[in-house]
Amino acid sequence: MNMLKAVGTIGGLTMVSRVFGFAREMMMSRIMGASGAADAFLVAFRLPNTFRRLFGEGAFSAGFVPLFSQRFHGPGGIEEAKRFSEDVLAVFLPTLFLFTLLFELAMPLFVAAIASGYTGAKFELTVFLTRITFPYLLLISLVSLFSGILNSLTKFAAAAFAPALLNVAMLLALILYPQGGVVSATALAWGVTAGGVLQLAMLWHSARRAAISLRLRRPRITPSVRQFFVVVIPATLGAGVYQISQLIDTFFATRLPEGSMSYLNYSDRLNQLPLSVIGTALGTAILPQISRFIAKGEPHEAAKVQGQAVELAMLLCLPAALALGVVAGPLVAALFQGGKFTAQDAFVTGNTLAIIVSGLPAYVLVKVITPGFYAREDTATPVKTAVVVLVANVILNFALIPPLGIYGLAIAIAACSWLNAIMLYVILARRRHFRIEGWLWSRIARQFAAGGVMVALLYALKLVLADWFAGSVIERMAGVAALVGVGGVAYFGVAWIVGALDREAMLILMRRKKKEA
């Protein structure tokens, strides 16, 4: 499967999930507003998600996918890869169960440490909701195992679509319990766990269809499992440092005025859209390819794949970052303002979004650069850079939040993302594993030129349509649609003219699309 097709599959299905996610967030903002119950649920949702990223997606994939690929493409073939998966599952499942049980018992202490700004009824509600949502960690970590198997087999569709089931479950919870406050928050919490069950059922079924049916074995530390731990423990530590940074952000946000968690959540949701569709899709698609070339002793081909990924990442994420920065206010108002989510709530959220998206290209580049380490079974280096980023994040939070509030938190998030991306690239370049060559720097410069034209047009159009953005929901949505349409045409039109993209590759892709049609 070529990179464009793989990224298209993953990104397209991720977009489907994000559409459901935005429908969920739009309904949630209107039903719950920026209230204490909304803040409590968002903390309860963030905590299992934080550990899910620690044990599941990032660290697990970093260790599992290269080792599975080695066995699958080796002399043992599918049977050896399957046995490796069963050995890992035998140890992974009881570990997750004990971890979940421990946190369920100690939940009040855990919430008190993370959300120290919450007291009284708000604290009790947060503990209650987190106990409901925390089993999602176990479920989604098992989803990550099956996703790693399917991605290694270049079957990306099921894993990319699975998150949509979580959003559907949460949407149904809001539709069935639209009262707001504690009632809707509790329904959403149960929707999170139900979504995890649905995702696991779908991925288990997809693996069976791919002739991968795993049996539960007695836990044993086999040589394969030991090799897996050697790779995954440093990755877990690296992800752990990053997730500690996320928990630190939560800690500071819970100490800000009521509604701050909601502002951070809604702005981050919009920022996560291009990150998930572009960055995660690229990172998922290139890790098996880079691992395969490294295993074959073809480092130049691995570097070529990574260069193509950087080009595609910047081509797609740069206009997204610039456009979100310009239209943040109107976009937030169109999507979330209404019901209990006021114009002032939308104003603060829009400003927070405009700051956070300045780090979007760095977020995406980290997703593209990191596989260069993981494919070489080097998960220690990202740990070291993550520690530096964590320290910088804490320092910036203490320095910026007192005078700037939620905006200071957003500045720290964006700045640390750039620090992480720059450090990882410099290390990879010094080791001569990957370097941005002259042709790629030229492409990126032309992409910035196309982005500059787009920004100028968006500013002008925003002034012309100012009355629309102060009107009804339909008028606001129409205004945003106009901005998105004009911005997209302007950017890609100028990009084509100035050579900011590979015209030959695009023409080949378009010819294939016509033949398939």
Short mmCIF file of C-alpha atoms in Angstrom, two decimals:
data_model
loop_
_atom_site.label_atom_id
_atom_site.label_comp_id
_atom_site.label_asym_id
_atom_site.label_seq_id
_atom_site.Cartn_x
_atom_site.Cartn_y
_atom_site.Cartn_z
CA MET A 1 0.00 0.00 0.00
CA ASN A 2 1.53 3.36 -1.02
CA MET A 3 1.74 6.23 1.45
CA LEU A 4 -0.90 8.46 -0.16
CA LYS A 5 -3.41 5.63 -0.22
CA ALA A 6 -2.62 4.59 3.36
CA VAL A 7 -2.84 8.15 4.65
CA GLY A 8 -6.03 8.65 2.66
CA THR A 9 -7.61 5.57 4.23
CA ILE A 10 -6.56 6.42 7.77
CA GLY A 11 -7.18 10.15 7.44
CA GLY A 12 -10.55 9.73 5.72
CA LEU A 13 -11.91 7.33 8.33
CA THR A 14 -10.41 9.43 11.12
CA MET A 15 -12.29 12.38 9.65
CA VAL A 16 -15.52 10.39 9.88
CA SER A 17 -14.81 9.84 13.56
CA ARG A 18 -14.02 13.52 14.04
CA VAL A 19 -17.30 14.54 12.41
CA PHE A 20 -19.14 12.44 14.99
CA GLY A 21 -16.87 13.92 17.64
CA PHE A 22 -17.76 17.46 16.66
CA ALA A 23 -21.44 16.61 16.66
CA ARG A 24 -20.95 15.32 20.19
CA GLU A 25 -19.03 18.43 21.30
CA MET A 26 -21.58 20.77 19.70
CA MET A 27 -24.42 19.04 21.53
CA MET A 28 -22.47 18.88 24.78
CA SER A 29 -21.57 22.59 24.72
CA ARG A 30 -25.21 23.58 24.29
CA ILE A 31 -26.56 21.13 26.89
CA MET A 32 -23.88 21.58 29.56
CA GLY A 33 -22.18 24.89 28.74
CA ALA A 34 -18.95 25.77 30.57
CA SER A 35 -20.38 24.55 33.87
CA GLY A 36 -18.96 22.78 36.90
CA ALA A 37 -20.55 19.48 35.81
CA ALA A 38 -18.95 19.87 32.37
CA ASP A 39 -15.56 20.53 33.96
CA ALA A 40 -15.95 17.46 36.20
CA PHE A 41 -16.79 15.20 33.27
CA LEU A 42 -13.91 16.54 31.17
CA VAL A 43 -11.44 15.70 33.94
CA ALA A 44 -13.03 12.25 34.31
CA PHE A 45 -12.71 11.73 30.55
CA ARG A 46 -9.15 13.06 30.36
CA LEU A 47 -7.70 10.79 33.06
CA PRO A 48 -8.33 7.39 31.40
CA ASN A 49 -7.44 8.95 28.06
CA THR A 50 -4.11 10.06 29.48
CA PHE A 51 -3.24 6.53 30.59
CA ARG A 52 -4.66 5.15 27.35
CA ARG A 53 -2.08 7.19 25.43
CA LEU A 54 0.56 6.00 27.89
CA PHE A 55 -0.15 2.25 27.76
CA GLY A 56 -2.04 2.04 24.50
CA GLU A 57 -1.56 4.02 21.34
CA GLY A 58 1.90 5.54 21.53
CA ALA A 59 4.09 3.31 23.68
CA PHE A 60 2.40 0.03 22.77
CA SER A 61 2.50 0.70 19.02
CA ALA A 62 6.12 1.82 19.25
CA GLY A 63 7.11 -1.53 20.71
CA PHE A 64 4.61 -3.87 19.14
CA VAL A 65 4.41 -2.89 15.45
CA PRO A 66 8.14 -3.20 14.58
CA LEU A 67 8.47 -6.53 16.42
CA PHE A 68 5.28 -7.94 14.91
CA SER A 69 6.43 -6.80 11.44
CA GLN A 70 9.82 -8.49 11.89
CA ARG A 71 8.14 -11.81 12.70
CA PHE A 72 5.46 -11.50 10.05
CA HIS A 73 8.01 -10.80 7.30
CA GLY A 74 10.50 -13.32 8.70
CA PRO A 75 10.74 -17.08 8.15
CA GLY A 76 8.07 -17.83 10.78
CA GLY A 77 5.47 -15.73 8.96
CA ILE A 78 1.98 -15.26 10.31
CA GLU A 79 2.16 -18.10 12.83
CA GLU A 80 5.20 -16.68 14.61
CA ALA A 81 3.65 -13.19 14.58
CA LYS A 82 0.44 -14.62 16.01
CA ARG A 83 2.27 -16.48 18.78
CA PHE A 84 4.13 -13.27 19.65
CA SER A 85 0.79 -11.44 19.92
CA GLU A 86 -0.62 -14.12 22.23
CA ASP A 87 2.44 -13.98 24.48
CA VAL A 88 2.14 -10.21 24.78
CA LEU A 89 -1.62 -10.39 25.42
CA ALA A 90 -1.10 -12.97 28.19
CA VAL A 91 1.03 -10.48 30.15
CA PHE A 92 -0.66 -7.26 29.03
CA LEU A 93 -4.22 -8.16 30.05
CA PRO A 94 -3.68 -9.01 33.75
CA THR A 95 -1.36 -6.02 34.12
CA LEU A 96 -4.06 -3.69 32.81
CA PHE A 97 -6.71 -5.31 35.01
CA LEU A 98 -4.66 -4.86 38.20
CA PHE A 99 -3.77 -1.29 37.26
CA THR A 100 -7.41 -0.40 36.66
CA LEU A 101 -8.51 -2.04 39.92
CA LEU A 102 -5.85 -0.17 41.89
CA PHE A 103 -6.94 3.20 40.56
CA GLU A 104 -10.62 2.44 41.11
CA LEU A 105 -9.86 1.86 44.80
CA ALA A 106 -7.60 4.90 45.14
CA MET A 107 -9.63 7.25 42.92
CA PRO A 108 -10.30 9.98 45.52
CA LEU A 109 -6.58 10.35 46.20
CA PHE A 110 -5.78 10.38 42.49
CA VAL A 111 -8.40 13.02 41.63
CA ALA A 112 -7.31 15.13 44.61
CA ALA A 113 -3.76 15.18 43.26
CA ILE A 114 -4.72 16.01 39.68
CA ALA A 115 -7.73 18.31 40.18
CA SER A 116 -6.68 20.00 43.40
CA GLY A 117 -8.74 23.06 42.53
CA TYR A 118 -11.99 21.09 42.79
CA THR A 119 -13.64 20.88 46.22
CA GLY A 120 -16.95 19.82 47.76
CA ALA A 121 -19.66 18.53 45.44
CA LYS A 122 -17.57 19.19 42.32
CA PHE A 123 -14.77 17.00 43.67
CA GLU A 124 -17.17 14.20 44.63
CA LEU A 125 -18.79 14.32 41.18
CA THR A 126 -15.37 14.14 39.50
CA VAL A 127 -14.44 11.05 41.54
CA PHE A 128 -17.78 9.38 40.76
CA LEU A 129 -17.52 10.06 37.03
CA THR A 130 -13.88 8.97 36.82
CA ARG A 131 -14.71 5.63 38.43
CA ILE A 132 -17.24 5.08 35.64
CA THR A 133 -14.90 6.11 32.81
CA PHE A 134 -11.66 4.51 34.02
CA PRO A 135 -12.38 0.96 32.69
CA TYR A 136 -12.16 2.58 29.25
CA LEU A 137 -8.40 2.40 29.77
CA LEU A 138 -8.40 -1.41 29.85
CA LEU A 139 -10.74 -1.70 26.89
CA ILE A 140 -8.97 0.78 24.63
CA SER A 141 -5.53 -0.63 25.45
CA LEU A 142 -6.71 -4.00 24.12
CA VAL A 143 -8.04 -2.14 21.09
CA SER A 144 -4.48 -0.83 20.60
CA LEU A 145 -3.15 -4.39 20.50
CA PHE A 146 -5.56 -5.43 17.75
CA SER A 147 -4.97 -2.12 15.96
CA GLY A 148 -1.22 -2.80 15.99
CA ILE A 149 -1.80 -6.22 14.44
CA LEU A 150 -4.07 -4.88 11.70
CA ASN A 151 -1.81 -1.89 10.95
CA SER A 152 1.19 -4.23 10.65
CA LEU A 153 -0.81 -6.17 8.06
CA THR A 154 -1.49 -2.81 6.29
CA LYS A 155 -5.19 -3.15 7.10
CA PHE A 156 -5.80 0.35 8.43
CA ALA A 157 -9.54 0.83 7.97
CA ALA A 158 -10.98 -0.80 11.11
CA ALA A 159 -8.51 0.81 13.52
CA ALA A 160 -9.04 4.22 11.93
CA PHE A 161 -12.84 3.97 12.11
CA ALA A 162 -13.09 2.49 15.62
CA PRO A 163 -12.95 5.86 17.49
CA ALA A 164 -16.18 6.83 15.74
CA LEU A 165 -17.96 4.22 17.87
CA LEU A 166 -16.95 6.08 21.05
CA ASN A 167 -18.37 9.31 19.66
CA VAL A 168 -21.58 7.59 18.62
CA ALA A 169 -22.02 6.11 22.11
CA MET A 170 -21.51 9.50 23.74
CA LEU A 171 -23.86 11.18 21.28
CA LEU A 172 -26.56 8.67 22.15
CA ALA A 173 -25.99 9.37 25.84
CA LEU A 174 -26.63 13.08 25.28
CA ILE A 175 -29.69 12.41 23.10
CA LEU A 176 -31.21 10.11 25.72
CA TYR A 177 -30.33 12.34 28.71
CA PRO A 178 -30.37 16.00 27.57
CA GLN A 179 -31.23 17.48 30.99
CA GLY A 180 -27.73 18.92 31.53
CA GLY A 181 -25.81 19.05 34.80
CA VAL A 182 -25.08 15.85 36.73
CA VAL A 183 -27.58 13.74 34.75
CA SER A 184 -25.97 14.39 31.37
CA ALA A 185 -22.47 14.16 32.84
CA THR A 186 -23.23 10.71 34.27
CA ALA A 187 -24.75 9.54 30.99
CA LEU A 188 -21.65 10.72 29.13
CA ALA A 189 -19.40 8.82 31.53
CA TRP A 190 -21.29 5.57 30.89
CA GLY A 191 -21.16 6.37 27.16
CA VAL A 192 -17.34 6.43 27.34
CA THR A 193 -17.15 2.90 28.77
CA ALA A 194 -19.81 1.63 26.35
CA GLY A 195 -17.81 3.12 23.48
CA GLY A 196 -14.75 1.18 24.61
CA VAL A 197 -16.72 -2.07 24.55
CA LEU A 198 -17.95 -1.35 21.02
CA GLN A 199 -14.45 -0.52 19.77
CA LEU A 200 -12.96 -3.70 21.24
CA ALA A 201 -15.73 -5.83 19.71
CA MET A 202 -15.14 -4.31 16.28
CA LEU A 203 -11.34 -4.69 16.33
CA TRP A 204 -11.55 -8.26 17.67
CA HIS A 205 -13.92 -9.16 14.83
CA SER A 206 -11.69 -7.44 12.22
CA ALA A 207 -8.65 -9.36 13.47
CA ARG A 208 -10.55 -12.65 13.17
CA ARG A 209 -11.49 -11.76 9.60
CA ALA A 210 -7.78 -11.19 8.92
CA ALA A 211 -7.11 -14.75 10.16
CA ILE A 212 -5.72 -13.53 13.48
CA SER A 213 -7.59 -15.27 16.30
CA LEU A 214 -5.72 -14.90 19.56
CA ARG A 215 -5.98 -17.43 22.38
CA LEU A 216 -5.58 -16.52 26.04
CA ARG A 217 -2.47 -18.15 27.45
CA ARG A 218 -0.94 -18.39 30.90
CA PRO A 219 1.26 -15.30 31.50
CA ARG A 220 4.92 -16.13 30.87
CA ILE A 221 7.95 -13.93 30.30
CA THR A 222 9.10 -15.54 27.06
CA PRO A 223 12.08 -14.22 25.05
CA SER A 224 9.60 -12.47 22.75
CA VAL A 225 7.85 -10.78 25.67
CA ARG A 226 11.22 -9.83 27.16
CA GLN A 227 12.23 -8.24 23.83
CA PHE A 228 8.90 -6.43 23.73
CA PHE A 229 9.46 -5.00 27.22
CA VAL A 230 13.00 -3.90 26.33
CA VAL A 231 11.51 -1.78 23.55
CA VAL A 232 8.23 -0.69 25.12
CA ILE A 233 9.37 0.29 28.63
CA PRO A 234 11.51 3.22 27.43
CA ALA A 235 8.66 4.22 25.10
CA THR A 236 6.25 4.06 28.03
CA LEU A 237 8.59 6.23 30.09
CA GLY A 238 8.79 8.70 27.21
CA ALA A 239 5.03 8.72 26.76
CA GLY A 240 4.73 8.89 30.53
CA VAL A 241 6.73 12.08 30.64
CA TYR A 242 4.51 13.58 27.96
CA GLN A 243 1.34 12.43 29.70
CA ILE A 244 2.60 13.83 33.00
CA SER A 245 2.85 17.09 31.11
CA GLN A 246 -0.79 16.68 30.10
CA LEU A 247 -1.76 16.02 33.72
CA ILE A 248 0.16 19.10 34.76
CA ASP A 249 -1.89 21.11 32.26
CA THR A 250 -5.03 19.61 33.82
CA PHE A 251 -3.76 20.48 37.30
CA PHE A 252 -3.30 24.13 36.35
CA ALA A 253 -6.58 24.31 34.40
CA THR A 254 -8.58 23.01 37.39
CA ARG A 255 -7.17 25.86 39.49
CA LEU A 256 -8.37 28.49 37.02
CA PRO A 257 -11.92 29.95 37.12
CA GLU A 258 -14.88 27.63 36.44
CA GLY A 259 -15.23 26.79 32.78
CA SER A 260 -11.49 26.77 32.06
CA MET A 261 -11.44 23.00 31.49
CA SER A 262 -14.28 23.47 29.01
CA TYR A 263 -12.43 26.26 27.17
CA LEU A 264 -9.31 24.11 26.96
CA ASN A 265 -11.30 21.07 25.83
CA TYR A 266 -13.21 22.76 23.00
CA SER A 267 -10.15 24.56 21.66
CA ASP A 268 -8.12 21.35 21.85
CA ARG A 269 -10.85 19.44 19.98
CA LEU A 270 -10.49 21.75 17.00
CA ASN A 271 -6.71 21.60 17.19
CA GLN A 272 -6.82 17.79 17.37
CA LEU A 273 -8.76 17.50 14.10
CA PRO A 274 -5.83 18.18 11.74
CA LEU A 275 -3.44 16.54 14.19
CA SER A 276 -5.40 13.27 14.10
CA VAL A 277 -6.31 13.34 10.42
CA ILE A 278 -2.81 14.31 9.24
CA GLY A 279 -0.26 13.58 11.96
CA THR A 280 -1.61 10.36 13.37
CA ALA A 281 -2.45 9.04 9.90
CA LEU A 282 1.07 9.72 8.65
CA GLY A 283 2.76 8.31 11.75
CA THR A 284 0.65 5.16 11.60
CA ALA A 285 1.25 4.69 7.89
CA ILE A 286 5.02 5.20 7.84
CA LEU A 287 6.07 3.21 10.93
CA PRO A 288 5.59 -0.23 9.27
CA GLN A 289 7.28 1.06 6.08
CA ILE A 290 10.31 2.49 7.86
CA SER A 291 10.57 -0.65 10.02
CA ARG A 292 10.54 -2.82 6.90
CA PHE A 293 13.31 -0.82 5.17
CA ILE A 294 15.45 -0.78 8.32
CA ALA A 295 15.04 -4.56 8.67
CA LYS A 296 16.15 -4.96 5.04
CA GLY A 297 19.24 -2.77 5.60
CA GLU A 298 17.97 0.04 3.35
CA PRO A 299 18.28 3.21 5.49
CA HIS A 300 18.20 5.52 2.46
CA GLU A 301 14.75 4.21 1.51
CA ALA A 302 13.60 4.71 5.12
CA ALA A 303 14.82 8.32 5.00
CA LYS A 304 13.04 8.82 1.69
CA VAL A 305 9.74 7.67 3.21
CA GLN A 306 10.23 10.05 6.11
CA GLY A 307 11.01 12.95 3.77
CA GLN A 308 7.85 12.32 1.79
CA ALA A 309 5.90 12.23 5.03
CA VAL A 310 7.32 15.59 6.16
CA GLU A 311 6.44 17.13 2.79
CA LEU A 312 2.87 15.84 2.94
CA ALA A 313 2.52 16.79 6.62
CA MET A 314 3.53 20.40 6.05
CA LEU A 315 1.49 20.69 2.87
CA LEU A 316 -1.66 19.75 4.79
CA CYS A 317 -1.09 21.02 8.34
CA LEU A 318 0.35 24.45 7.51
CA PRO A 319 -2.86 25.79 5.93
CA ALA A 320 -4.87 24.18 8.72
CA ALA A 321 -2.80 25.97 11.38
CA LEU A 322 -2.88 29.34 9.62
CA ALA A 323 -6.59 29.12 8.83
CA LEU A 324 -7.54 28.05 12.37
CA GLY A 325 -5.51 30.93 13.75
CA VAL A 326 -7.36 33.47 11.58
CA VAL A 327 -10.91 32.11 11.88
CA ALA A 328 -10.73 30.73 15.44
CA GLY A 329 -13.33 33.14 16.83
CA PRO A 330 -15.98 32.70 14.11
CA LEU A 331 -15.39 28.94 14.00
CA VAL A 332 -15.88 28.45 17.75
CA ALA A 333 -18.97 30.64 17.71
CA ALA A 334 -20.45 28.71 14.80
CA LEU A 335 -19.81 25.29 16.30
CA PHE A 336 -20.29 25.71 20.03
CA GLN A 337 -22.07 28.96 20.87
CA GLY A 338 -25.71 28.48 21.84
CA GLY A 339 -27.83 27.18 24.70
CA LYS A 340 -25.73 27.30 27.87
CA PHE A 341 -22.50 28.14 26.00
CA THR A 342 -22.44 31.93 25.88
CA ALA A 343 -20.79 34.42 23.52
CA GLN A 344 -18.18 35.15 26.21
CA ASP A 345 -17.43 31.44 26.48
CA ALA A 346 -16.96 31.30 22.70
CA PHE A 347 -14.71 34.39 22.78
CA VAL A 348 -12.32 32.92 25.37
CA THR A 349 -12.30 29.52 23.64
CA GLY A 350 -11.55 31.15 20.28
CA ASN A 351 -8.59 33.07 21.66
CA THR A 352 -7.27 29.91 23.34
CA LEU A 353 -7.57 28.01 20.06
CA ALA A 354 -5.74 30.73 18.10
CA ILE A 355 -2.77 30.37 20.45
CA ILE A 356 -2.70 26.57 20.62
CA VAL A 357 -2.77 26.06 16.83
CA SER A 358 0.51 27.97 16.49
CA GLY A 359 2.08 24.72 17.64
CA LEU A 360 0.09 22.50 15.27
CA PRO A 361 2.86 22.02 12.65
CA ALA A 362 5.17 20.94 15.47
CA TYR A 363 2.60 18.46 16.81
CA VAL A 364 2.36 16.88 13.37
CA LEU A 365 6.11 16.85 12.79
CA VAL A 366 6.65 14.99 16.06
CA LYS A 367 4.27 12.29 14.80
CA VAL A 368 6.31 12.03 11.58
CA ILE A 369 9.79 12.24 13.11
CA THR A 370 9.31 9.85 16.05
CA PRO A 371 8.87 6.69 13.87
CA GLY A 372 12.47 7.25 12.76
CA PHE A 373 13.51 6.32 16.29
CA TYR A 374 10.90 3.64 16.98
CA ALA A 375 11.65 1.76 13.74
CA ARG A 376 15.26 1.39 14.95
CA GLU A 377 13.99 0.15 18.33
CA ASP A 378 15.36 3.35 19.88
CA THR A 379 12.68 4.41 22.32
CA ALA A 380 15.13 5.90 24.83
CA THR A 381 15.93 9.07 22.89
CA PRO A 382 12.33 10.34 22.81
CA VAL A 383 12.28 9.77 26.59
CA LYS A 384 15.21 12.14 27.09
CA THR A 385 13.69 14.85 24.92
CA ALA A 386 10.33 14.41 26.65
CA VAL A 387 11.95 15.03 30.04
CA VAL A 388 13.40 18.32 28.80
CA VAL A 389 10.00 19.30 27.39
CA LEU A 390 8.31 18.41 30.69
CA VAL A 391 10.65 20.65 32.68
CA ALA A 392 10.14 23.47 30.17
CA ASN A 393 6.36 23.02 30.38
CA VAL A 394 6.32 23.30 34.17
CA ILE A 395 8.53 26.41 34.09
CA LEU A 396 6.39 28.10 31.43
CA ASN A 397 3.15 27.26 33.26
CA PHE A 398 4.40 28.83 36.48
CA ALA A 399 5.68 31.86 34.59
CA LEU A 400 2.77 32.50 32.21
CA ILE A 401 -0.44 31.35 33.93
CA PRO A 402 -0.47 33.88 36.80
CA PRO A 403 -0.47 36.92 34.49
CA LEU A 404 -2.27 35.40 31.47
CA GLY A 405 -4.59 32.70 32.84
CA ILE A 406 -5.83 30.16 30.30
CA TYR A 407 -3.94 31.99 27.54
CA GLY A 408 -0.66 31.41 29.37
CA LEU A 409 -1.43 27.70 29.51
CA ALA A 410 -2.07 27.70 25.74
CA ILE A 411 1.23 29.49 25.03
CA ALA A 412 3.14 26.91 27.10
CA ILE A 413 1.49 24.03 25.21
CA ALA A 414 2.40 25.45 21.78
CA ALA A 415 5.96 26.44 22.73
CA CYS A 416 6.76 23.02 24.19
CA SER A 417 5.51 21.30 21.07
CA TRP A 418 8.02 23.25 18.97
CA LEU A 419 10.79 22.49 21.44
CA ASN A 420 10.01 18.77 21.20
CA ALA A 421 9.91 18.72 17.39
CA ILE A 422 13.16 20.68 17.00
CA MET A 423 15.06 18.51 19.47
CA LEU A 424 13.92 15.25 17.87
CA TYR A 425 14.80 16.44 14.36
CA VAL A 426 18.25 17.71 15.34
CA ILE A 427 19.10 14.38 16.98
CA LEU A 428 17.87 12.36 13.99
CA ALA A 429 19.81 14.63 11.60
CA ARG A 430 23.05 14.39 13.62
CA ARG A 431 22.83 10.61 13.47
CA ARG A 432 22.38 10.91 9.68
CA HIS A 433 19.18 8.92 9.79
CA PHE A 434 17.10 11.71 8.29
CA ARG A 435 17.76 15.27 7.14
CA ILE A 436 15.51 17.80 5.43
CA GLU A 437 17.23 18.32 2.10
CA GLY A 438 17.32 21.43 -0.06
CA TRP A 439 14.40 20.46 -2.29
CA LEU A 440 12.21 19.92 0.77
CA TRP A 441 13.19 23.25 2.36
CA SER A 442 12.27 24.89 -0.96
CA ARG A 443 8.87 23.16 -0.97
CA ILE A 444 8.17 24.23 2.62
CA ALA A 445 9.11 27.87 1.81
CA ARG A 446 6.66 27.83 -1.10
CA GLN A 447 3.99 26.35 1.16
CA PHE A 448 4.48 29.31 3.52
CA ALA A 449 4.08 31.67 0.54
CA ALA A 450 0.81 30.00 -0.43
CA GLY A 451 -0.28 30.19 3.21
CA GLY A 452 0.46 33.92 3.30
CA VAL A 453 -1.85 34.54 0.33
CA MET A 454 -4.56 32.47 2.01
CA VAL A 455 -4.25 34.38 5.31
CA ALA A 456 -4.62 37.75 3.54
CA LEU A 457 -7.77 36.59 1.76
CA LEU A 458 -9.24 35.13 4.95
CA TYR A 459 -8.71 38.37 6.88
CA ALA A 460 -10.39 40.36 4.10
CA LEU A 461 -13.32 37.95 3.82
CA LYS A 462 -13.76 37.90 7.62
CA LEU A 463 -14.24 41.66 7.57
CA VAL A 464 -16.73 41.47 4.70
CA LEU A 465 -18.79 38.77 6.44
CA ALA A 466 -18.62 40.34 9.92
CA ASP A 467 -22.43 40.65 10.13
CA TRP A 468 -22.87 36.94 9.37
CA PHE A 469 -20.69 35.96 12.32
CA ALA A 470 -22.88 38.02 14.66
CA GLY A 471 -26.09 36.46 13.31
CA SER A 472 -27.94 33.18 13.69
CA VAL A 473 -26.34 29.74 13.85
CA ILE A 474 -27.11 29.18 10.16
CA GLU A 475 -25.49 32.50 9.21
CA ARG A 476 -22.43 31.73 11.32
CA MET A 477 -22.08 28.28 9.77
CA ALA A 478 -22.47 29.73 6.26
CA GLY A 479 -19.78 32.30 7.03
CA VAL A 480 -17.39 29.63 8.24
CA ALA A 481 -18.13 27.49 5.17
CA ALA A 482 -17.30 30.47 2.96
CA LEU A 483 -14.01 31.02 4.80
CA VAL A 484 -13.05 27.35 4.56
CA GLY A 485 -13.92 27.16 0.86
CA VAL A 486 -12.10 30.34 -0.14
CA GLY A 487 -9.10 29.49 2.05
CA GLY A 488 -8.76 25.97 0.64
CA VAL A 489 -9.04 27.08 -2.99
CA ALA A 490 -6.60 29.95 -2.44
CA TYR A 491 -3.97 27.86 -0.68
CA PHE A 492 -3.95 24.84 -2.97
CA GLY A 493 -4.34 27.00 -6.07
CA VAL A 494 -1.30 29.09 -5.20
CA ALA A 495 0.56 25.98 -4.01
CA TRP A 496 0.04 24.39 -7.43
CA ILE A 497 1.21 27.53 -9.24
CA VAL A 498 4.38 28.12 -7.19
CA GLY A 499 5.32 24.43 -6.97
CA ALA A 500 4.65 23.94 -3.28
CA LEU A 501 3.53 20.36 -3.93
CA ASP A 502 4.67 17.46 -6.11
CA ARG A 503 2.58 18.08 -9.22
CA GLU A 504 3.62 14.83 -10.88
CA ALA A 505 2.56 12.75 -7.89
CA MET A 506 -0.75 14.58 -7.69
CA LEU A 507 -1.44 14.07 -11.40
CA ILE A 508 -0.69 10.35 -11.08
CA LEU A 509 -3.01 10.14 -8.07
CA MET A 510 -5.81 11.94 -9.95
CA ARG A 511 -5.43 9.62 -12.95
CA ARG A 512 -5.75 6.60 -10.62
CA LYS A 513 -8.87 8.10 -9.07
CA LYS A 514 -10.42 8.48 -12.53
CA LYS A 515 -9.58 4.88 -13.47
CA GLU A 516 -11.05 3.59 -10.20
CA ALA A 517 -14.21 5.62 -10.83
#
